[in-house]
Coordinates of C-alpha atoms in Angstrom, one line a residue:
X1 CA 57.8 250.0 287.5
X2 CA 54.4 249.6 289.2
X3 CA 52.7 249.7 285.8
X4 CA 55.2 247.1 284.5
X5 CA 54.4 244.7 287.4
X6 CA 50.7 245.1 286.9
X7 CA 51.1 244.4 283.2
X8 CA 53.2 241.3 283.8
X9 CA 50.7 240.1 286.4
X10 CA 47.9 240.7 284.0
X11 CA 49.7 238.8 281.3
X12 CA 50.3 236.0 283.7
X13 CA 46.7 235.9 284.9
X14 CA 45.5 236.2 281.3
X15 CA 47.7 233.5 280.2
X16 CA 46.5 231.3 283.0
X17 CA 42.8 231.9 282.3
X18 CA 43.3 231.8 278.6
X19 CA 44.0 228.1 278.7
X20 CA 41.2 225.7 278.2
X21 CA 39.5 224.8 281.4
X22 CA 39.9 221.2 280.8
X23 CA 43.7 221.5 280.7
X24 CA 44.0 222.5 284.4
X25 CA 47.6 223.6 284.0
X26 CA 47.4 226.5 286.4
X27 CA 45.5 226.6 289.6
X28 CA 44.9 229.7 291.6
X29 CA 47.8 229.0 294.0
X30 CA 50.1 228.3 291.2
X31 CA 49.2 231.5 289.5
X32 CA 49.8 233.4 292.7
X33 CA 53.2 231.8 293.1
X34 CA 54.1 232.6 289.5
X35 CA 53.1 236.2 290.0
X36 CA 55.2 236.4 293.2
X37 CA 58.1 235.0 291.3
X38 CA 57.7 237.6 288.6
X39 CA 57.3 240.3 291.2
X40 CA 60.5 239.2 292.9
X41 CA 62.3 239.3 289.7
X42 CA 60.9 242.7 288.9
X43 CA 61.8 243.9 292.4
X44 CA 65.3 242.5 291.9
X45 CA 65.6 244.3 288.6
X46 CA 64.3 247.5 290.2
X47 CA 66.8 247.2 293.0
X48 CA 69.7 246.5 290.6
X49 CA 68.6 249.4 288.4
X50 CA 68.3 251.6 291.4
X51 CA 71.7 250.5 292.7
X52 CA 73.2 251.0 289.2
X53 CA 71.6 254.4 289.1
X54 CA 73.0 255.4 292.4
X55 CA 76.5 254.1 291.4
X56 CA 76.3 256.1 288.2
X57 CA 75.1 259.1 290.1
X58 CA 78.0 258.7 292.6
X59 CA 80.5 258.4 289.7
X60 CA 79.1 261.4 288.0
X61 CA 79.3 263.4 291.2
X62 CA 82.9 262.3 291.6
X63 CA 83.7 263.2 288.1
X64 CA 82.0 266.5 288.4
X65 CA 84.0 267.2 291.6
X66 CA 87.2 266.2 289.8
X67 CA 86.3 268.4 286.9
X68 CA 85.5 271.3 289.2
X69 CA 88.9 270.9 290.9
X70 CA 90.6 270.7 287.5
X71 CA 88.8 273.8 286.4
X72 CA 89.7 275.6 289.6
X73 CA 93.3 274.5 289.2
X74 CA 93.2 275.6 285.6
X75 CA 91.8 279.0 286.5
X76 CA 94.5 279.4 289.2
X77 CA 97.1 278.6 286.6
X78 CA 95.6 281.1 284.1
X79 CA 95.5 283.8 286.8
X80 CA 99.1 283.0 287.7
X81 CA 100.1 283.2 284.0
X82 CA 98.2 286.5 283.6
X83 CA 100.1 287.8 286.6
X84 CA 103.4 286.7 285.2
X85 CA 102.6 288.1 281.8
X86 CA 101.6 291.4 283.4
X87 CA 104.9 291.4 285.4
X88 CA 106.9 290.6 282.3
X89 CA 105.1 293.3 280.4
X90 CA 106.0 295.7 283.1
X91 CA 109.6 294.5 283.1
X92 CA 109.8 294.8 279.3
X93 CA 108.4 298.4 279.5
X94 CA 111.0 299.2 282.2
X95 CA 113.7 297.6 280.1
X96 CA 112.6 299.6 277.1
X97 CA 112.7 302.8 279.1
X98 CA 116.1 301.9 280.5
X99 CA 117.4 301.1 277.1
X100 CA 116.1 304.4 275.7
X101 CA 117.7 306.3 278.6
X102 CA 121.0 304.4 278.1
X103 CA 121.0 305.2 274.4
X104 CA 120.3 308.8 275.1
X105 CA 123.2 309.0 277.5
X106 CA 125.5 307.3 275.0
X107 CA 124.6 309.8 272.4
X108 CA 125.2 312.7 274.8
X109 CA 128.5 311.2 275.9
X110 CA 129.5 310.6 272.3
X111 CA 128.7 314.2 271.4
X112 CA 130.6 315.4 274.5
X113 CA 133.6 313.3 273.5
X114 CA 133.5 314.6 269.9
X115 CA 133.2 318.1 271.2
X116 CA 136.3 317.6 273.4
X117 CA 138.3 315.8 270.7
X118 CA 137.4 318.2 267.9
X119 CA 139.8 321.0 269.1
X120 CA 142.6 318.3 269.2
X121 CA 142.1 317.1 265.7
X122 CA 144.7 318.1 263.0
X123 CA 143.6 321.1 261.0
X124 CA 144.4 322.0 257.4
X125 CA 146.4 325.2 257.0
X126 CA 147.2 327.2 253.9
X127 CA 150.3 329.4 254.3
X128 CA 152.6 331.0 251.7
X129 CA 150.9 329.0 248.9
X130 CA 151.3 325.7 250.7
X131 CA 148.9 323.4 252.5
X132 CA 149.7 321.1 255.4
X133 CA 148.2 319.6 258.6
X134 CA 148.9 321.0 262.1
X135 CA 147.6 320.3 265.6
X136 CA 145.5 323.0 267.3
X137 CA 148.3 323.6 269.9
X138 CA 150.9 323.9 267.1
X139 CA 148.8 326.5 265.3
X140 CA 148.1 328.4 268.5
X141 CA 151.8 328.7 269.4
X142 CA 152.7 329.7 265.8
X143 CA 150.1 332.5 265.7
X144 CA 151.2 333.6 269.2
X145 CA 154.9 333.9 268.1
X146 CA 154.0 335.8 264.9
X147 CA 151.8 338.1 267.0
X148 CA 154.9 339.0 269.1
X149 CA 156.8 339.8 266.0
X150 CA 154.1 342.0 264.7
X151 CA 153.9 344.0 267.9
X152 CA 157.7 344.7 267.7
X153 CA 158.9 342.8 270.8
X154 CA 161.8 341.2 268.9
X155 CA 163.6 339.8 271.9
X156 CA 160.6 337.9 273.0
X157 CA 159.8 337.0 269.4
X158 CA 163.2 335.4 268.9
X159 CA 162.8 333.3 272.0
X160 CA 159.2 332.2 271.0
X161 CA 160.2 331.3 267.4
X162 CA 163.3 329.3 268.5
X163 CA 161.1 327.6 271.1
X164 CA 158.6 326.6 268.4
X165 CA 161.4 325.1 266.2
X166 CA 162.6 323.0 269.1
X167 CA 159.1 321.8 269.9
X168 CA 157.9 321.2 266.3
X169 CA 161.0 320.6 264.2
X170 CA 159.0 318.9 261.4
X171 CA 156.1 321.3 261.4
X172 CA 154.7 322.7 258.2
X173 CA 155.2 326.1 259.8
X174 CA 159.0 325.6 260.0
X175 CA 159.9 327.6 256.8
X176 CA 157.7 330.5 257.8
X177 CA 159.1 330.5 261.4
X178 CA 162.6 330.7 260.1
X179 CA 161.8 333.6 257.8
X180 CA 160.2 335.5 260.7
X181 CA 163.0 334.5 263.0
X182 CA 165.5 336.2 260.7
X183 CA 163.3 339.3 260.7
X184 CA 163.1 339.3 264.5
X185 CA 166.9 338.9 264.7
X186 CA 167.2 341.9 262.3
X187 CA 164.8 343.8 264.5
X188 CA 167.1 343.1 267.5
X189 CA 170.1 344.2 265.4
X190 CA 171.5 340.7 265.7
X191 CA 172.7 341.0 262.1
X192 CA 175.1 338.1 262.1
X193 CA 172.4 335.7 263.4
X194 CA 169.9 337.1 261.0
X195 CA 172.4 336.6 258.0
X196 CA 172.8 333.0 259.1
X197 CA 169.1 332.4 259.4
X198 CA 168.3 334.0 256.0
X199 CA 171.0 332.1 254.2
X200 CA 169.8 328.8 255.7
X201 CA 166.2 329.7 254.7
X202 CA 167.0 330.5 251.1
X203 CA 169.4 327.5 250.7
X204 CA 166.7 325.1 251.9
X205 CA 163.7 326.9 250.2
X206 CA 164.9 328.5 247.0
X207 CA 161.3 328.1 245.5
X208 CA 159.6 329.5 248.6
X209 CA 157.4 332.6 247.9
X210 CA 159.3 334.5 250.5
X211 CA 162.8 333.6 249.2
X212 CA 163.2 337.0 247.4
X213 CA 162.2 338.9 250.6
X214 CA 164.7 336.8 252.5
X215 CA 167.6 337.7 250.1
X216 CA 166.6 341.4 250.3
X217 CA 166.6 341.2 254.1
X218 CA 170.0 339.4 253.9
X219 CA 171.4 342.2 251.9
X220 CA 170.1 344.8 254.4
X221 CA 171.9 342.9 257.2
X222 CA 175.1 343.0 255.2
X223 CA 174.7 346.7 254.6
X224 CA 174.1 347.3 258.3
X225 CA 177.5 345.6 258.9
X226 CA 179.1 347.8 256.2
X227 CA 179.7 344.7 254.1
X228 CA 178.7 346.4 250.9
X229 CA 180.6 344.0 248.6
X230 CA 178.6 340.9 249.8
X231 CA 175.5 343.1 249.9
X232 CA 176.0 343.9 246.2
X233 CA 176.5 340.2 245.4
X234 CA 173.4 339.3 247.3
X235 CA 171.3 342.0 245.5
X236 CA 172.7 340.8 242.1
X237 CA 171.7 337.2 242.9
X238 CA 168.2 338.4 243.9
X239 CA 167.7 340.4 240.7
X240 CA 169.0 337.5 238.5
X241 CA 167.1 334.7 240.3
X242 CA 163.8 336.5 240.9
X243 CA 163.7 339.3 238.3
X244 CA 159.9 339.8 238.3
X245 CA 159.4 340.2 242.0
X246 CA 158.8 343.3 244.0
X247 CA 161.9 342.4 246.0
X248 CA 164.0 342.5 242.8
X249 CA 162.8 346.0 242.0
X250 CA 163.7 347.1 245.5
X251 CA 167.1 345.4 245.1
X252 CA 167.8 347.4 242.0
X253 CA 167.1 350.6 243.9
X254 CA 169.2 349.5 246.8
X255 CA 172.0 348.5 244.4
X256 CA 171.9 351.9 242.7
X257 CA 172.2 353.6 246.1
X258 CA 175.3 351.6 247.0
X259 CA 177.1 352.7 243.9

């Protein structure tokens, strides 16, 4: 600014002295006044510029402060978000672990339930050339009753077989149970009951694989009761109806002995 003042003053002086001497437009006092006016204007411009500079500087400082606060707020928000993300990540990891543990427990429980239910599921059984479904308890009781017959405890066997028929009247084991019931009754020497059981068995199951054996057992019961006439009739029916069976061959021998 000082250089600018000097230049303007020099210009003013130069302009004053550059005029022809005879014009007399500028005297020394007038030149000084003019210079002072210019200096005042320059000072005013300097003051205005300085004031403007200070205002701009103040505004910039305020803007910087505002920007710093905004940055601080933003950084705080970022830190908060990072904390929430970390917390959510930890929660998700815990949820994933909980889910995995729950799934494992469900699998274990499912396997446990299946293991418990499996013994209760119906089972396919093949007996005397026939297949049918039975419950585990049904099969267990049948096998227990047949076991009693095989060990020769016929009184207990009759009770067990009759009990089975009452509990499972529609069982696939029914025909076999009746056959063995007749044998148990024969073993007890309850020949009349055995005859009734074998007759009912053959009447209801003429095509059963054990029907020839039932007729032979029926004839034996009649023989034990000294009813040889009906015994011969039974043996004749056996030979005619089931001629190629082992029971028929035995019937021929028994029939020959009766004569």
